[in-house]
PDB file of C-alpha atoms in Angstrom:
ATOM      1  CA  MET A 209     -39.647 -28.019 -28.784  1.00 72.00           C
ATOM      2  CA  ASP A 210     -36.945 -26.367 -30.898  1.00 85.00           C
ATOM      3  CA  ARG A 211     -34.054 -27.243 -28.627  1.00 88.00           C
ATOM      4  CA  LEU A 212     -31.488 -24.957 -30.249  1.00 89.00           C
ATOM      5  CA  PHE A 213     -33.862 -22.007 -29.946  1.00 90.00           C
ATOM      6  CA  ALA A 214     -34.624 -22.944 -26.338  1.00 92.00           C
ATOM      7  CA  LEU A 215     -30.884 -23.009 -25.573  1.00 94.00           C
ATOM      8  CA  LYS A 216     -30.497 -19.594 -27.186  1.00 92.00           C
ATOM      9  CA  VAL A 217     -33.393 -18.256 -25.104  1.00 93.00           C
ATOM     10  CA  PHE A 218     -31.782 -19.645 -21.957  1.00 94.00           C
ATOM     11  CA  CYS A 219     -28.361 -18.134 -22.720  1.00 92.00           C
ATOM     12  CA  VAL A 220     -29.802 -14.688 -23.432  1.00 91.00           C
ATOM     13  CA  ALA A 221     -32.057 -14.866 -20.354  1.00 92.00           C
ATOM     14  CA  ALA A 222     -29.045 -15.848 -18.248  1.00 92.00           C
ATOM     15  CA  GLU A 223     -27.335 -12.656 -19.439  1.00 88.00           C
ATOM     16  CA  THR A 224     -30.280 -10.275 -19.018  1.00 90.00           C
ATOM     17  CA  LEU A 225     -32.067 -11.943 -16.061  1.00 91.00           C
ATOM     18  CA  GLN A 226     -35.220 -10.399 -17.533  1.00 90.00           C
ATOM     19  CA  PHE A 227     -37.625 -12.353 -19.718  1.00 90.00           C
ATOM     20  CA  LYS A 228     -39.030  -9.133 -21.192  1.00 88.00           C
ATOM     21  CA  GLU A 229     -35.576  -7.937 -22.257  1.00 87.00           C
ATOM     22  CA  THR A 230     -34.803 -11.421 -23.614  1.00 90.00           C
ATOM     23  CA  ALA A 231     -37.947 -11.262 -25.740  1.00 88.00           C
ATOM     24  CA  HIS A 232     -36.898  -7.830 -27.011  1.00 83.00           C
ATOM     25  CA  ARG A 233     -33.429  -9.032 -28.005  1.00 82.00           C
ATOM     26  CA  LEU A 234     -34.744 -12.117 -29.783  1.00 84.00           C
ATOM     27  CA  ALA A 235     -37.651 -10.249 -31.417  1.00 79.00           C
ATOM     28  CA  VAL A 236     -40.326 -12.572 -30.011  1.00 85.00           C
ATOM     29  CA  SER A 237     -43.132 -12.152 -27.503  1.00 88.00           C
ATOM     30  CA  ALA A 238     -42.598 -12.563 -23.760  1.00 89.00           C
ATOM     31  CA  PRO A 239     -44.893 -15.640 -23.599  1.00 92.00           C
ATOM     32  CA  VAL A 240     -42.631 -17.371 -26.145  1.00 92.00           C
ATOM     33  CA  ILE A 241     -39.684 -16.851 -23.778  1.00 94.00           C
ATOM     34  CA  THR A 242     -41.603 -18.129 -20.751  1.00 93.00           C
ATOM     35  CA  ARG A 243     -42.838 -21.176 -22.663  1.00 93.00           C
ATOM     36  CA  SER A 244     -39.381 -22.008 -24.061  1.00 94.00           C
ATOM     37  CA  ILE A 245     -37.763 -21.862 -20.618  1.00 95.00           C
ATOM     38  CA  ALA A 246     -40.545 -23.985 -19.108  1.00 94.00           C
ATOM     39  CA  GLU A 247     -40.198 -26.623 -21.860  1.00 94.00           C
ATOM     40  CA  LEU A 248     -36.426 -26.698 -21.447  1.00 95.00           C
ATOM     41  CA  GLU A 249     -36.757 -27.098 -17.676  1.00 94.00           C
ATOM     42  CA  ARG A 250     -39.196 -29.986 -18.157  1.00 94.00           C
ATOM     43  CA  ALA A 251     -36.823 -31.655 -20.629  1.00 94.00           C
ATOM     44  CA  LEU A 252     -33.896 -31.291 -18.221  1.00 94.00           C
ATOM     45  CA  GLY A 253     -35.866 -32.138 -15.115  1.00 94.00           C
ATOM     46  CA  GLU A 254     -34.356 -29.213 -13.227  1.00 94.00           C
ATOM     47  CA  PRO A 255     -35.226 -25.522 -12.712  1.00 94.00           C
ATOM     48  CA  LEU A 256     -32.895 -23.165 -14.565  1.00 95.00           C
ATOM     49  CA  PHE A 257     -34.015 -20.020 -12.754  1.00 94.00           C
ATOM     50  CA  ILE A 258     -35.271 -19.113  -9.304  1.00 91.00           C
ATOM     51  CA  ARG A 259     -38.180 -16.728  -9.741  1.00 85.00           C
ATOM     52  CA  SER A 260     -39.605 -14.155  -7.347  1.00 77.00           C
ATOM     53  CA  THR A 261     -42.066 -11.309  -7.806  1.00 70.00           C
ATOM     54  CA  ARG A 262     -39.188  -8.858  -8.265  1.00 72.00           C
ATOM     55  CA  GLN A 263     -36.453 -10.735 -10.076  1.00 79.00           C
ATOM     56  CA  ILE A 264     -35.105 -13.951 -11.502  1.00 88.00           C
ATOM     57  CA  VAL A 265     -31.706 -15.471 -10.760  1.00 92.00           C
ATOM     58  CA  LEU A 266     -29.925 -18.526 -12.101  1.00 93.00           C
ATOM     59  CA  SER A 267     -30.390 -21.686 -10.055  1.00 94.00           C
ATOM     60  CA  ASP A 268     -27.354 -23.752  -9.079  1.00 93.00           C
ATOM     61  CA  PHE A 269     -28.205 -26.141 -11.900  1.00 95.00           C
ATOM     62  CA  GLY A 270     -28.668 -23.206 -14.286  1.00 94.00           C
ATOM     63  CA  ARG A 271     -25.191 -21.882 -13.494  1.00 93.00           C
ATOM     64  CA  GLN A 272     -23.686 -25.314 -14.146  1.00 94.00           C
ATOM     65  CA  PHE A 273     -25.687 -25.807 -17.345  1.00 95.00           C
ATOM     66  CA  LEU A 274     -24.941 -22.363 -18.844  1.00 94.00           C
ATOM     67  CA  PRO A 275     -21.405 -23.078 -20.185  1.00 92.00           C
ATOM     68  CA  LYS A 276     -22.645 -26.354 -21.706  1.00 92.00           C
ATOM     69  CA  ALA A 277     -25.512 -24.541 -23.437  1.00 92.00           C
ATOM     70  CA  GLN A 278     -23.184 -21.843 -24.729  1.00 90.00           C
ATOM     71  CA  GLY A 279     -20.799 -24.509 -26.026  1.00 89.00           C
ATOM     72  CA  LEU A 280     -23.592 -26.328 -27.863  1.00 90.00           C
ATOM     73  CA  LEU A 281     -24.721 -23.090 -29.486  1.00 87.00           C
ATOM     74  CA  ASP A 282     -21.171 -22.300 -30.582  1.00 82.00           C
ATOM     75  CA  GLU A 283     -20.840 -25.780 -32.108  1.00 83.00           C
ATOM     76  CA  SER A 284     -24.125 -25.366 -33.975  1.00 80.00           C
ATOM     77  CA  GLU A 285     -22.950 -22.021 -35.374  1.00 73.00           C
ATOM     78  CA  GLN A 286     -19.742 -23.622 -36.634  1.00 72.00           C
ATOM     79  CA  LEU A 287     -21.686 -26.526 -38.142  1.00 71.00           C
ATOM     80  CA  PHE A 288     -23.770 -24.222 -40.299  1.00 65.00           C
ATOM     81  CA  GLN A 289     -20.966 -21.935 -41.352  1.00 59.00           C
ATOM     82  CA  ASN A 290     -20.046 -22.152 -45.021  1.00 52.00           C
ATOM     83  CA  GLN A 291     -17.908 -20.451 -47.584  1.00 47.00           C
ATOM     84  CA  GLY A 292     -20.573 -17.802 -48.016  1.00 51.00           C
ATOM     85  CA  ASN A 293     -19.668 -16.458 -44.581  1.00 56.00           C
ATOM     86  CA  ASP A 294     -16.305 -15.386 -45.973  1.00 58.00           C
ATOM     87  CA  ASP A 295     -18.170 -13.080 -48.342  1.00 65.00           C
ATOM     88  CA  GLU A 296     -19.895 -11.501 -45.339  1.00 73.00           C
ATOM     89  CA  MET A 297     -16.509 -10.245 -44.144  1.00 86.00           C
ATOM     90  CA  HIS A 298     -16.471  -7.901 -47.136  1.00 89.00           C
ATOM     91  CA  GLY A 299     -18.291  -4.565 -47.203  1.00 92.00           C
ATOM     92  CA  VAL A 300     -19.086  -1.494 -45.138  1.00 94.00           C
ATOM     93  CA  VAL A 301     -19.817  -1.333 -41.400  1.00 96.00           C
ATOM     94  CA  ARG A 302     -21.196   2.050 -40.297  1.00 96.00           C
ATOM     95  CA  ILE A 303     -20.439   2.946 -36.684  1.00 96.00           C
ATOM     96  CA  ALA A 304     -21.959   5.872 -34.737  1.00 94.00           C
ATOM     97  CA  MET A 305     -19.983   6.993 -31.686  1.00 93.00           C
ATOM     98  CA  PRO A 306     -20.632   9.724 -29.111  1.00 89.00           C
ATOM     99  CA  ILE A 307     -17.782  12.114 -28.382  1.00 85.00           C
ATOM    100  CA  LEU A 308     -15.652  10.278 -25.816  1.00 84.00           C
ATOM    101  CA  PRO A 309     -12.088  11.054 -24.698  1.00 82.00           C
ATOM    102  CA  PHE A 310     -10.866   7.568 -25.586  1.00 87.00           C
ATOM    103  CA  ASN A 311     -12.407   7.317 -29.077  1.00 91.00           C
ATOM    104  CA  ASP A 312      -8.986   7.319 -30.756  1.00 93.00           C
ATOM    105  CA  GLU A 313      -7.818   4.419 -28.590  1.00 93.00           C
ATOM    106  CA  ILE A 314     -11.042   2.505 -29.275  1.00 95.00           C
ATOM    107  CA  LEU A 315     -10.610   2.982 -33.020  1.00 97.00           C
ATOM    108  CA  ALA A 316      -6.962   1.912 -32.908  1.00 97.00           C
ATOM    109  CA  GLU A 317      -7.847  -1.326 -31.088  1.00 96.00           C
ATOM    110  CA  LEU A 318     -10.744  -2.032 -33.438  1.00 97.00           C
ATOM    111  CA  LEU A 319      -8.555  -1.541 -36.510  1.00 97.00           C
ATOM    112  CA  THR A 320      -6.025  -3.958 -35.034  1.00 97.00           C
ATOM    113  CA  ALA A 321      -8.777  -6.549 -34.538  1.00 95.00           C
ATOM    114  CA  LEU A 322      -9.837  -6.040 -38.165  1.00 96.00           C
ATOM    115  CA  GLU A 323      -6.370  -6.658 -39.618  1.00 95.00           C
ATOM    116  CA  PRO A 324      -7.319 -10.212 -40.741  1.00 93.00           C
ATOM    117  CA  TYR A 325     -10.256  -8.708 -42.678  1.00 94.00           C
ATOM    118  CA  PRO A 326      -8.832  -6.105 -45.078  1.00 94.00           C
ATOM    119  CA  HIS A 327     -12.016  -6.015 -47.152  1.00 94.00           C
ATOM    120  CA  ILE A 328     -14.155  -4.603 -44.332  1.00 95.00           C
ATOM    121  CA  THR A 329     -14.614  -0.847 -44.752  1.00 96.00           C
ATOM    122  CA  LEU A 330     -15.384   1.207 -41.636  1.00 96.00           C
ATOM    123  CA  ASP A 331     -17.568   4.315 -41.792  1.00 96.00           C
ATOM    124  CA  TRP A 332     -16.629   5.850 -38.405  1.00 96.00           C
ATOM    125  CA  GLN A 333     -19.042   8.657 -37.423  1.00 94.00           C
ATOM    126  CA  VAL A 334     -18.474  10.654 -34.225  1.00 91.00           C
ATOM    127  CA  GLY A 335     -20.905  13.237 -32.849  1.00 83.00           C
ATOM    128  CA  GLY A 336     -23.513  14.056 -30.247  1.00 73.00           C
ATOM    129  CA  LYS A 337     -26.546  14.096 -32.515  1.00 74.00           C
ATOM    130  CA  ARG A 338     -29.071  11.283 -32.082  1.00 73.00           C
ATOM    131  CA  LEU A 339     -29.166   9.672 -35.534  1.00 74.00           C
ATOM    132  CA  ASN A 340     -32.030   7.868 -37.215  1.00 77.00           C
ATOM    133  CA  VAL A 341     -30.378   4.464 -37.262  1.00 82.00           C
ATOM    134  CA  VAL A 342     -32.486   3.078 -40.106  1.00 78.00           C
ATOM    135  CA  GLU A 343     -32.349   6.183 -42.281  1.00 80.00           C
ATOM    136  CA  LYS A 344     -28.578   6.602 -41.844  1.00 83.00           C
ATOM    137  CA  GLN A 345     -28.016   2.828 -42.173  1.00 88.00           C
ATOM    138  CA  ILE A 346     -26.037   2.668 -38.932  1.00 91.00           C
ATOM    139  CA  ASP A 347     -24.894  -0.885 -38.243  1.00 94.00           C
ATOM    140  CA  VAL A 348     -23.357  -0.485 -34.778  1.00 95.00           C
ATOM    141  CA  GLY A 349     -23.283   2.381 -32.305  1.00 93.00           C
ATOM    142  CA  ILE A 350     -23.014   3.547 -28.727  1.00 93.00           C
ATOM    143  CA  ARG A 351     -25.653   5.542 -26.865  1.00 89.00           C
ATOM    144  CA  ILE A 352     -25.557   7.130 -23.438  1.00 88.00           C
ATOM    145  CA  GLY A 353     -28.811   7.381 -21.487  1.00 84.00           C
ATOM    146  CA  PHE A 354     -32.075   5.599 -20.866  1.00 66.00           C
ATOM    147  CA  ALA A 355     -33.815   6.071 -24.226  1.00 58.00           C
ATOM    148  CA  ALA A 356     -34.995   2.747 -25.678  1.00 58.00           C
ATOM    149  CA  ASP A 357     -35.614   1.828 -29.303  1.00 65.00           C
ATOM    150  CA  SER A 358     -37.524  -1.323 -30.139  1.00 62.00           C
ATOM    151  CA  ASN A 359     -35.716  -1.529 -33.497  1.00 70.00           C
ATOM    152  CA  LEU A 360     -32.361  -2.072 -31.785  1.00 81.00           C
ATOM    153  CA  ILE A 361     -30.594  -4.922 -30.060  1.00 85.00           C
ATOM    154  CA  ALA A 362     -28.824  -3.212 -27.154  1.00 86.00           C
ATOM    155  CA  ARG A 363     -26.224  -4.435 -24.687  1.00 89.00           C
ATOM    156  CA  LYS A 364     -25.299  -2.464 -21.579  1.00 88.00           C
ATOM    157  CA  ILE A 365     -21.509  -2.123 -21.491  1.00 89.00           C
ATOM    158  CA  GLY A 366     -20.996   0.414 -18.712  1.00 89.00           C
ATOM    159  CA  LYS A 367     -22.235   3.513 -16.966  1.00 90.00           C
ATOM    160  CA  MET A 368     -21.054   7.070 -16.394  1.00 91.00           C
ATOM    161  CA  HIS A 369     -22.105  10.192 -14.526  1.00 94.00           C
ATOM    162  CA  GLU A 370     -21.402  13.906 -14.560  1.00 95.00           C
ATOM    163  CA  LYS A 371     -19.362  15.825 -12.027  1.00 97.00           C
ATOM    164  CA  ILE A 372     -19.775  19.506 -11.129  1.00 98.00           C
ATOM    165  CA  VAL A 373     -16.308  20.995 -11.519  1.00 98.00           C
ATOM    166  CA  ILE A 374     -14.603  24.365 -11.047  1.00 98.00           C
ATOM    167  CA  ALA A 375     -11.083  25.757 -11.427  1.00 98.00           C
ATOM    168  CA  PRO A 376      -9.248  26.489  -8.144  1.00 98.00           C
ATOM    169  CA  LYS A 377      -8.840  30.181  -8.991  1.00 97.00           C
ATOM    170  CA  LEU A 378     -12.590  30.655  -9.556  1.00 98.00           C
ATOM    171  CA  LEU A 379     -13.310  28.751  -6.348  1.00 98.00           C
ATOM    172  CA  THR A 380     -10.904  31.039  -4.467  1.00 97.00           C
ATOM    173  CA  LYS A 381     -12.606  34.082  -5.955  1.00 97.00           C
ATOM    174  CA  LEU A 382     -16.226  33.066  -5.266  1.00 97.00           C
ATOM    175  CA  GLY A 383     -15.900  30.583  -2.408  1.00 97.00           C
ATOM    176  CA  GLU A 384     -17.723  27.280  -2.169  1.00 96.00           C
ATOM    177  CA  PRO A 385     -21.454  27.442  -2.987  1.00 97.00           C
ATOM    178  CA  ALA A 386     -23.781  26.834  -0.062  1.00 96.00           C
ATOM    179  CA  ASP A 387     -26.284  24.847  -2.132  1.00 96.00           C
ATOM    180  CA  PHE A 388     -27.553  24.456  -5.690  1.00 95.00           C
ATOM    181  CA  ALA A 389     -29.620  27.648  -5.499  1.00 94.00           C
ATOM    182  CA  ASP A 390     -26.485  29.558  -4.519  1.00 96.00           C
ATOM    183  CA  LEU A 391     -24.571  27.897  -7.352  1.00 96.00           C
ATOM    184  CA  LYS A 392     -27.141  28.974  -9.924  1.00 94.00           C
ATOM    185  CA  LYS A 393     -27.408  32.505  -8.511  1.00 94.00           C
ATOM    186  CA  ARG A 394     -23.757  33.499  -8.026  1.00 96.00           C
ATOM    187  CA  TYR A 395     -21.664  31.367 -10.353  1.00 97.00           C
ATOM    188  CA  PRO A 396     -21.098  31.529 -14.115  1.00 97.00           C
ATOM    189  CA  LEU A 397     -22.229  28.216 -15.545  1.00 97.00           C
ATOM    190  CA  ALA A 398     -21.492  26.271 -18.708  1.00 96.00           C
ATOM    191  CA  ALA A 399     -23.929  24.001 -20.518  1.00 94.00           C
ATOM    192  CA  LEU A 400     -23.775  21.357 -23.210  1.00 92.00           C
ATOM    193  CA  ALA A 401     -25.696  22.312 -26.341  1.00 89.00           C
ATOM    194  CA  ASP A 402     -28.137  19.840 -27.865  1.00 83.00           C
ATOM    195  CA  GLU A 403     -26.921  19.189 -31.408  1.00 79.00           C
ATOM    196  CA  ASN A 404     -30.485  18.461 -32.508  1.00 75.00           C
ATOM    197  CA  THR A 405     -32.028  21.740 -31.272  1.00 80.00           C
ATOM    198  CA  GLY A 406     -29.104  24.044 -30.480  1.00 79.00           C
ATOM    199  CA  LYS A 407     -30.557  24.672 -27.013  1.00 86.00           C
ATOM    200  CA  ALA A 408     -28.636  24.198 -23.776  1.00 89.00           C
ATOM    201  CA  TRP A 409     -29.208  20.962 -21.881  1.00 90.00           C
ATOM    202  CA  ALA A 410     -30.298  21.249 -18.265  1.00 92.00           C
ATOM    203  CA  TRP A 411     -27.990  19.874 -15.596  1.00 95.00           C
ATOM    204  CA  HIS A 412     -29.653  16.659 -14.407  1.00 93.00           C
ATOM    205  CA  ILE A 413     -27.983  16.106 -11.043  1.00 94.00           C
ATOM    206  CA  ASN A 414     -30.284  13.381  -9.715  1.00 92.00           C
ATOM    207  CA  ASP A 415     -33.999  12.672  -9.401  1.00 88.00           C
ATOM    208  CA  ASP A 416     -34.395  15.553  -6.934  1.00 89.00           C
ATOM    209  CA  GLU A 417     -32.098  18.202  -8.395  1.00 91.00           C
ATOM    210  CA  GLN A 418     -32.046  19.797 -11.819  1.00 92.00           C
ATOM    211  CA  ILE A 419     -30.465  23.086 -12.850  1.00 91.00           C
ATOM    212  CA  LEU A 420     -31.626  24.890 -15.969  1.00 82.00           C
ATOM    213  CA  ALA A 421     -28.638  27.115 -16.480  1.00 71.00           C
ATOM    214  CA  ASN A 422     -28.534  30.503 -18.157  1.00 83.00           C
ATOM    215  CA  PRO A 423     -25.091  29.640 -19.483  1.00 92.00           C
ATOM    216  CA  GLN A 424     -22.246  32.068 -19.897  1.00 94.00           C
ATOM    217  CA  PHE A 425     -20.582  29.433 -22.044  1.00 96.00           C
ATOM    218  CA  TYR A 426     -22.095  26.578 -23.990  1.00 90.00           C
ATOM    219  CA  SER A 427     -20.868  24.217 -26.657  1.00 92.00           C
ATOM    220  CA  GLN A 428     -21.723  20.955 -28.376  1.00 87.00           C
ATOM    221  CA  GLU A 429     -18.224  19.758 -27.412  1.00 88.00           C
ATOM    222  CA  MET A 430     -17.746  18.629 -23.808  1.00 89.00           C
ATOM    223  CA  ASN A 431     -13.982  19.002 -24.218  1.00 91.00           C
ATOM    224  CA  ALA A 432     -14.559  22.685 -25.024  1.00 94.00           C
ATOM    225  CA  ILE A 433     -16.573  23.044 -21.815  1.00 96.00           C
ATOM    226  CA  LEU A 434     -13.719  21.416 -19.916  1.00 97.00           C
ATOM    227  CA  ALA A 435     -11.291  23.942 -21.415  1.00 97.00           C
ATOM    228  CA  ALA A 436     -13.555  26.814 -20.330  1.00 98.00           C
ATOM    229  CA  VAL A 437     -13.747  25.373 -16.806  1.00 98.00           C
ATOM    230  CA  LYS A 438      -9.969  24.960 -16.563  1.00 98.00           C
ATOM    231  CA  SER A 439      -9.525  28.585 -17.629  1.00 98.00           C
ATOM    232  CA  GLY A 440     -11.513  29.707 -14.572  1.00 97.00           C
ATOM    233  CA  ARG A 441     -14.312  31.241 -16.602  1.00 97.00           C
ATOM    234  CA  VAL A 442     -17.213  28.929 -15.691  1.00 97.00           C
ATOM    235  CA  VAL A 443     -18.409  26.003 -13.595  1.00 98.00           C
ATOM    236  CA  GLY A 444     -19.138  22.885 -15.638  1.00 97.00           C
ATOM    237  CA  HIS A 445     -21.244  19.739 -15.462  1.00 97.00           C
ATOM    238  CA  ILE A 446     -19.003  17.222 -17.214  1.00 96.00           C
ATOM    239  CA  LEU A 447     -18.919  13.457 -17.714  1.00 93.00           C
ATOM    240  CA  ASP A 448     -16.537  11.728 -15.338  1.00 93.00           C
ATOM    241  CA  CYS A 449     -14.543  10.113 -18.141  1.00 89.00           C
ATOM    242  CA  VAL A 450     -13.951  13.526 -19.742  1.00 91.00           C
ATOM    243  CA  CYS A 451     -12.765  15.374 -16.639  1.00 95.00           C
ATOM    244  CA  ALA A 452     -10.943  12.543 -14.813  1.00 92.00           C
ATOM    245  CA  ASP A 453      -7.404  13.585 -15.815  1.00 93.00           C
ATOM    246  CA  ALA A 454      -7.981  17.273 -15.013  1.00 96.00           C
ATOM    247  CA  LEU A 455      -9.320  16.314 -11.581  1.00 97.00           C
ATOM    248  CA  ALA A 456      -6.405  13.983 -10.927  1.00 96.00           C
ATOM    249  CA  ASN A 457      -3.770  16.620 -11.705  1.00 97.00           C
ATOM    250  CA  GLY A 458      -5.522  19.402  -9.774  1.00 97.00           C
ATOM    251  CA  GLU A 459      -6.464  21.633 -12.701  1.00 98.00           C
ATOM    252  CA  ILE A 460     -10.075  21.493 -11.498  1.00 98.00           C
ATOM    253  CA  VAL A 461     -11.860  20.387  -8.322  1.00 98.00           C
ATOM    254  CA  GLU A 462     -15.248  18.810  -7.751  1.00 98.00           C
ATOM    255  CA  LEU A 463     -18.183  20.557  -6.063  1.00 98.00           C
ATOM    256  CA  PHE A 464     -20.981  18.664  -4.281  1.00 97.00           C
ATOM    257  CA  ALA A 465     -19.024  15.406  -4.489  1.00 96.00           C
ATOM    258  CA  GLU A 466     -21.153  13.961  -1.691  1.00 96.00           C
ATOM    259  CA  VAL A 467     -24.419  14.434  -3.608  1.00 96.00           C
ATOM    260  CA  PRO A 468     -25.612  11.274  -5.449  1.00 94.00           C
ATOM    261  CA  LYS A 469     -25.518  11.679  -9.227  1.00 94.00           C
ATOM    262  CA  ILE A 470     -27.550  10.052 -11.981  1.00 93.00           C
ATOM    263  CA  GLN A 471     -25.745   7.007 -13.344  1.00 92.00           C
ATOM    264  CA  TRP A 472     -26.256   7.036 -17.112  1.00 91.00           C
ATOM    265  CA  PRO A 473     -26.172   3.586 -18.751  1.00 91.00           C
ATOM    266  CA  VAL A 474     -23.958   3.172 -21.799  1.00 91.00           C
ATOM    267  CA  TYR A 475     -25.351   0.875 -24.495  1.00 91.00           C
ATOM    268  CA  LEU A 476     -23.788  -0.743 -27.519  1.00 93.00           C
ATOM    269  CA  TYR A 477     -26.462  -1.374 -30.132  1.00 92.00           C
ATOM    270  CA  ARG A 478     -27.047  -2.832 -33.564  1.00 91.00           C
ATOM    271  CA  GLN A 479     -30.115  -2.976 -35.748  1.00 84.00           C
ATOM    272  CA  GLN A 480     -32.598  -5.755 -35.130  1.00 79.00           C
ATOM    273  CA  GLN A 481     -32.729  -7.640 -38.427  1.00 75.00           C
ATOM    274  CA  SER A 482     -33.765 -11.107 -39.548  1.00 70.00           C
ATOM    275  CA  VAL A 483     -30.257 -11.609 -40.965  1.00 77.00           C
ATOM    276  CA  THR A 484     -27.210  -9.741 -39.653  1.00 85.00           C
ATOM    277  CA  PRO A 485     -23.968  -9.980 -41.687  1.00 89.00           C
ATOM    278  CA  ALA A 486     -21.037 -11.669 -39.986  1.00 90.00           C
ATOM    279  CA  ARG A 487     -18.913  -8.522 -40.320  1.00 93.00           C
ATOM    280  CA  VAL A 488     -21.462  -6.500 -38.315  1.00 94.00           C
ATOM    281  CA  LYS A 489     -21.646  -9.151 -35.590  1.00 92.00           C
ATOM    282  CA  PHE A 490     -17.844  -9.266 -35.447  1.00 94.00           C
ATOM    283  CA  VAL A 491     -17.505  -5.486 -35.076  1.00 96.00           C
ATOM    284  CA  PHE A 492     -20.297  -5.447 -32.472  1.00 95.00           C
ATOM    285  CA  GLU A 493     -18.579  -8.080 -30.320  1.00 94.00           C
ATOM    286  CA  GLU A 494     -15.157  -6.450 -30.683  1.00 95.00           C
ATOM    287  CA  LEU A 495     -16.531  -3.061 -29.614  1.00 95.00           C
ATOM    288  CA  ALA A 496     -18.301  -4.702 -26.666  1.00 93.00           C
ATOM    289  CA  ARG A 497     -14.954  -6.135 -25.577  1.00 92.00           C
ATOM    290  CA  ILE A 498     -12.882  -2.997 -26.246  1.00 94.00           C
ATOM    291  CA  VAL A 499     -15.239  -0.403 -24.775  1.00 92.00           C
ATOM    292  CA  GLY A 500     -16.518  -2.606 -21.966  1.00 87.00           C
ATOM    293  CA  ARG A 501     -12.973  -3.147 -20.710  1.00 84.00           C
ATOM    294  CA  ARG A 502     -12.482   0.600 -20.341  1.00 81.00           C
ATOM    295  CA  PHE A 503     -15.496   0.908 -18.076  1.00 74.00           C
ATOM    296  CA  ILE A 504     -14.302  -2.043 -15.989  1.00 61.00           C
ATOM    297  CA  GLN A 505     -10.868  -0.427 -15.594  1.00 53.00           C
ATOM    298  CA  ALA A 506     -12.457   2.896 -14.599  1.00 52.00           C
ATOM    299  CA  ALA A 507     -14.736   1.315 -11.981  1.00 50.00           C
TER     300      ALA A 507
END
């Protein structure tokens, strides 16, 4: 048994609580994960996980063993570090970001974290278009939604959902909609444009409700849609993090607040490679910390 690899498998499995996802992250087959955990449990003489048909959870022993395993892995990383790692903190890191209201704050914090590494060059790309990560040589990025890519190592760092919002003056003029059919029939709607096709995205409310709007305003910029909503021209379907301030200060109000909304996962990703430069790993971990904290604060 490769004990260091088995410890790595255990630590990743303890984070994901899914052997299939662990296999994906480590670029091995699921049976390799199952076998490594079983061999480690035999060597330790204790179960690390409690398994059921639906899920796995850490055992009491597993929870106690986890910090020791993580510490051993950290020590092994330090043991094998050499002067060549300093060279890895030179070069370009390409980052793909969706359009988020706190992008400037994220960038400012990341640049502060990179102050000890003046030879790292950031290529900071912001937009809504789904990029070909390999073709565009993207090192690290954030994606919103459920789409998976087997070429990526992804870490869930938060979740967000849309709210249906309207300006008070338009609500006074038209009244509150009776239901979604009434909303679509009587109200001017806005839609987000798909940067890849130019077509308007449907409003995905939840698994049971979807509105394919005939928009009277649409844009690739969600902030532009928010501006149109605040003006009283249209009703919008806007990410909670984008419209939070306008809701808080009363510029807009929420419709159908009681209706459950789809919770979109937010993933930080990097390319799955046999060797990943230290600078890319550093930026990945810093973004996980910086962006993840914002979702925790918003929860």
